[in-house]
Amino acid sequence: LGKTQAIAKTRLLTLVRGLDAAPMPTEDRRRPLTEADAITAIIGPLYINAGGFSWLKAALEPALRHEDGTALMVIADWFTDRGSNGVYASNANTAIYITNCFDGTPAVRSVAQAQKLAARWSQTLPLLGSVMAWSDLTYAAWPFRSAIDISSLKVRDVPPMLVVAATHD
């Protein structure tokens, strides 16, 4: 991506942000790589403990050098459990929304709120801020609510800590 963080960030954002206006060709001419596919492909390998970054790097190279999105599409399909026949092997993509709905209160409850939050979050999270804000709108429509209201949490003067979570999460 580049020798400095600034160069790498610019190259990655330029690659991803242009994909909705001009999707990148893949081996399957019917399925060019879109922004959503690319972001899915970037996130997926981050869940792999050993080799994830190598896999992502190997997929980004042909996209950046030759405008070939095939390898990124392979990762996006792997992460979403999509088979070569177009059928998804599981309902994991749907289940994750249900699971996340019970993590707390959604940050947005309307399209207008999602637009504002997307603009704000994109300032500090340029690759994923908008994605995260808009995906939160799904949780607002979920008919069940978590017993946890994260909006009431007040955290101040937190000492350094180690957070332990699930494997690869």
GROMACS .gro file of C-alpha atoms in nm:
model
  169
    1LEU     CA    1   0.000   0.000   0.000
    2GLY     CA    2   0.293   0.236   0.056
    3LYS     CA    3   0.592   0.315   0.270
    4THR     CA    4   0.408   0.548   0.508
    5GLN     CA    5   0.079   0.528   0.690
    6ALA     CA    6  -0.050   0.837   0.508
    7ILE     CA    7   0.027   0.692   0.164
    8ALA     CA    8  -0.127   0.355   0.253
    9LYS     CA    9  -0.442   0.518   0.389
   10THR     CA   10  -0.484   0.733   0.079
   11ARG     CA   11  -0.433   0.441  -0.161
   12LEU     CA   12  -0.677   0.216   0.023
   13LEU     CA   13  -0.945   0.484   0.052
   14THR     CA   14  -0.904   0.580  -0.314
   15LEU     CA   15  -0.940   0.216  -0.418
   16VAL     CA   16  -1.251   0.150  -0.211
   17ARG     CA   17  -1.434   0.480  -0.259
   18GLY     CA   18  -1.428   0.462  -0.637
   19LEU     CA   19  -1.582   0.116  -0.660
   20ASP     CA   20  -1.949   0.209  -0.652
   21ALA     CA   21  -1.911   0.455  -0.940
   22ALA     CA   22  -1.681   0.220  -1.133
   23PRO     CA   23  -1.686  -0.139  -1.003
   24MET     CA   24  -1.362  -0.331  -1.056
   25PRO     CA   25  -1.363  -0.626  -1.297
   26THR     CA   26  -1.325  -0.980  -1.163
   27GLU     CA   27  -1.295  -1.317  -1.335
   28ASP     CA   28  -1.676  -1.330  -1.329
   29ARG     CA   29  -1.785  -1.047  -1.558
   30ARG     CA   30  -2.132  -1.057  -1.404
   31ARG     CA   31  -1.992  -0.979  -1.057
   32PRO     CA   32  -1.761  -0.680  -1.053
   33LEU     CA   33  -1.616  -0.576  -0.717
   34THR     CA   34  -1.819  -0.301  -0.547
   35GLU     CA   35  -1.739  -0.090  -0.241
   36ALA     CA   36  -1.937  -0.324  -0.015
   37ASP     CA   37  -1.752  -0.627  -0.153
   38ALA     CA   38  -1.413  -0.461  -0.100
   39ILE     CA   39  -1.489  -0.355   0.257
   40THR     CA   40  -1.613  -0.707   0.334
   41ALA     CA   41  -1.290  -0.845   0.186
   42ILE     CA   42  -1.080  -0.608   0.398
   43ILE     CA   43  -1.264  -0.692   0.721
   44GLY     CA   44  -1.271  -1.071   0.668
   45PRO     CA   45  -0.900  -1.149   0.701
   46LEU     CA   46  -0.880  -0.946   1.021
   47TYR     CA   47  -1.066  -1.234   1.188
   48ILE     CA   48  -0.793  -1.481   1.095
   49ASN     CA   49  -0.529  -1.515   1.364
   50ALA     CA   50  -0.245  -1.647   1.149
   51GLY     CA   51  -0.206  -1.538   0.788
   52GLY     CA   52  -0.497  -1.296   0.761
   53PHE     CA   53  -0.285  -0.994   0.677
   54SER     CA   54  -0.083  -1.194   0.423
   55TRP     CA   55  -0.403  -1.308   0.253
   56LEU     CA   56  -0.536  -0.952   0.244
   57LYS     CA   57  -0.206  -0.816   0.109
   58ALA     CA   58  -0.202  -1.081  -0.165
   59ALA     CA   59  -0.558  -0.983  -0.264
   60LEU     CA   60  -0.491  -0.608  -0.259
   61GLU     CA   61  -0.188  -0.629  -0.488
   62PRO     CA   62  -0.373  -0.728  -0.809
   63ALA     CA   63  -0.649  -0.479  -0.727
   64LEU     CA   64  -0.406  -0.191  -0.686
   65ARG     CA   65  -0.162  -0.286  -0.962
   66HIS     CA   66  -0.388  -0.434  -1.229
   67GLU     CA   67  -0.741  -0.327  -1.136
   68ASP     CA   68  -0.834  -0.692  -1.087
   69GLY     CA   69  -1.082  -0.748  -0.802
   70THR     CA   70  -1.095  -1.127  -0.832
   71ALA     CA   71  -0.891  -1.205  -0.519
   72LEU     CA   72  -1.082  -0.952  -0.309
   73MET     CA   73  -1.410  -1.103  -0.429
   74VAL     CA   74  -1.286  -1.449  -0.328
   75ILE     CA   75  -1.226  -1.320   0.027
   76ALA     CA   76  -1.564  -1.143   0.039
   77ASP     CA   77  -1.735  -1.464  -0.070
   78TRP     CA   78  -1.540  -1.666   0.187
   79PHE     CA   79  -1.628  -1.424   0.468
   80THR     CA   80  -1.998  -1.423   0.379
   81ASP     CA   81  -2.009  -1.799   0.317
   82ARG     CA   82  -2.114  -1.751  -0.048
   83GLY     CA   83  -2.058  -2.052  -0.271
   84SER     CA   84  -1.949  -2.034  -0.636
   85ASN     CA   85  -2.309  -2.116  -0.729
   86GLY     CA   86  -2.427  -1.796  -0.556
   87VAL     CA   87  -2.590  -1.982  -0.268
   88TYR     CA   88  -2.493  -1.895   0.089
   89ALA     CA   89  -2.394  -2.195   0.297
   90SER     CA   90  -2.526  -2.047   0.620
   91ASN     CA   91  -2.735  -1.764   0.758
   92ALA     CA   92  -2.437  -1.613   0.945
   93ASN     CA   93  -2.481  -1.274   0.776
   94THR     CA   94  -2.835  -1.247   0.905
   95ALA     CA   95  -2.753  -1.396   1.244
   96ILE     CA   96  -2.481  -1.141   1.316
   97TYR     CA   97  -2.735  -0.858   1.291
   98ILE     CA   98  -2.962  -1.034   1.539
   99THR     CA   99  -2.670  -1.096   1.774
  100ASN     CA  100  -2.552  -0.737   1.749
  101CYS     CA  101  -2.902  -0.605   1.819
  102PHE     CA  102  -2.869  -0.738   2.171
  103ASP     CA  103  -2.533  -0.571   2.234
  104GLY     CA  104  -2.704  -0.248   2.333
  105THR     CA  105  -2.917   0.042   2.220
  106PRO     CA  106  -2.873   0.142   1.852
  107ALA     CA  107  -2.700   0.475   1.795
  108VAL     CA  108  -2.950   0.572   1.524
  109ARG     CA  109  -3.324   0.533   1.485
  110SER     CA  110  -3.384   0.709   1.153
  111VAL     CA  111  -3.231   0.769   0.813
  112ALA     CA  112  -3.163   1.132   0.908
  113GLN     CA  113  -2.972   1.022   1.220
  114ALA     CA  114  -2.774   0.767   1.017
  115GLN     CA  115  -2.675   1.038   0.766
  116LYS     CA  116  -2.550   1.267   1.042
  117LEU     CA  117  -2.368   0.989   1.225
  118ALA     CA  118  -2.212   0.860   0.902
  119ALA     CA  119  -2.070   1.204   0.828
  120ARG     CA  120  -1.935   1.240   1.183
  121TRP     CA  121  -1.791   0.890   1.213
  122SER     CA  122  -1.631   0.914   0.867
  123GLN     CA  123  -1.414   1.197   0.998
  124THR     CA  124  -1.232   0.964   1.238
  125LEU     CA  125  -1.301   0.630   1.066
  126PRO     CA  126  -1.277   0.713   0.695
  127LEU     CA  127  -1.303   0.355   0.570
  128LEU     CA  128  -1.570   0.218   0.804
  129GLY     CA  129  -1.745   0.515   0.968
  130SER     CA  130  -2.024   0.541   0.715
  131VAL     CA  131  -2.065   0.163   0.696
  132MET     CA  132  -2.097   0.134   1.073
  133ALA     CA  133  -2.349   0.418   1.100
  134TRP     CA  134  -2.573   0.285   0.825
  135SER     CA  135  -2.555  -0.074   0.951
  136ASP     CA  136  -2.672   0.048   1.291
  137LEU     CA  137  -3.000   0.148   1.127
  138THR     CA  138  -3.075  -0.224   1.087
  139TYR     CA  139  -3.067  -0.263   1.465
  140ALA     CA  140  -3.310   0.025   1.511
  141ALA     CA  141  -3.568  -0.167   1.306
  142TRP     CA  142  -3.524  -0.490   1.503
  143PRO     CA  143  -3.848  -0.552   1.698
  144PHE     CA  144  -3.673  -0.670   2.017
  145ARG     CA  145  -3.455  -0.464   2.250
  146SER     CA  146  -3.158  -0.535   2.467
  147ALA     CA  147  -3.189  -0.486   2.841
  148ILE     CA  148  -2.865  -0.285   2.823
  149ASP     CA  149  -2.897   0.088   2.756
  150ILE     CA  150  -2.548   0.192   2.652
  151SER     CA  151  -2.651   0.556   2.617
  152SER     CA  152  -2.665   0.584   2.996
  153LEU     CA  153  -2.310   0.456   3.048
  154LYS     CA  154  -2.067   0.719   3.170
  155VAL     CA  155  -1.700   0.626   3.161
  156ARG     CA  156  -1.436   0.856   3.306
  157ASP     CA  157  -1.076   0.819   3.415
  158VAL     CA  158  -1.042   0.463   3.294
  159PRO     CA  159  -0.701   0.311   3.374
  160PRO     CA  160  -0.512   0.107   3.111
  161MET     CA  161  -0.672  -0.234   3.074
  162LEU     CA  162  -0.657  -0.562   2.890
  163VAL     CA  163  -0.981  -0.660   2.720
  164VAL     CA  164  -1.023  -1.029   2.655
  165ALA     CA  165  -1.281  -1.142   2.399
  166ALA     CA  166  -1.366  -1.444   2.190
  167THR     CA  167  -1.105  -1.605   1.966
  168HIS     CA  168  -1.041  -1.390   1.655
  169ASP     CA  169  -1.291  -1.125   1.767
   0.00000   0.00000   0.00000
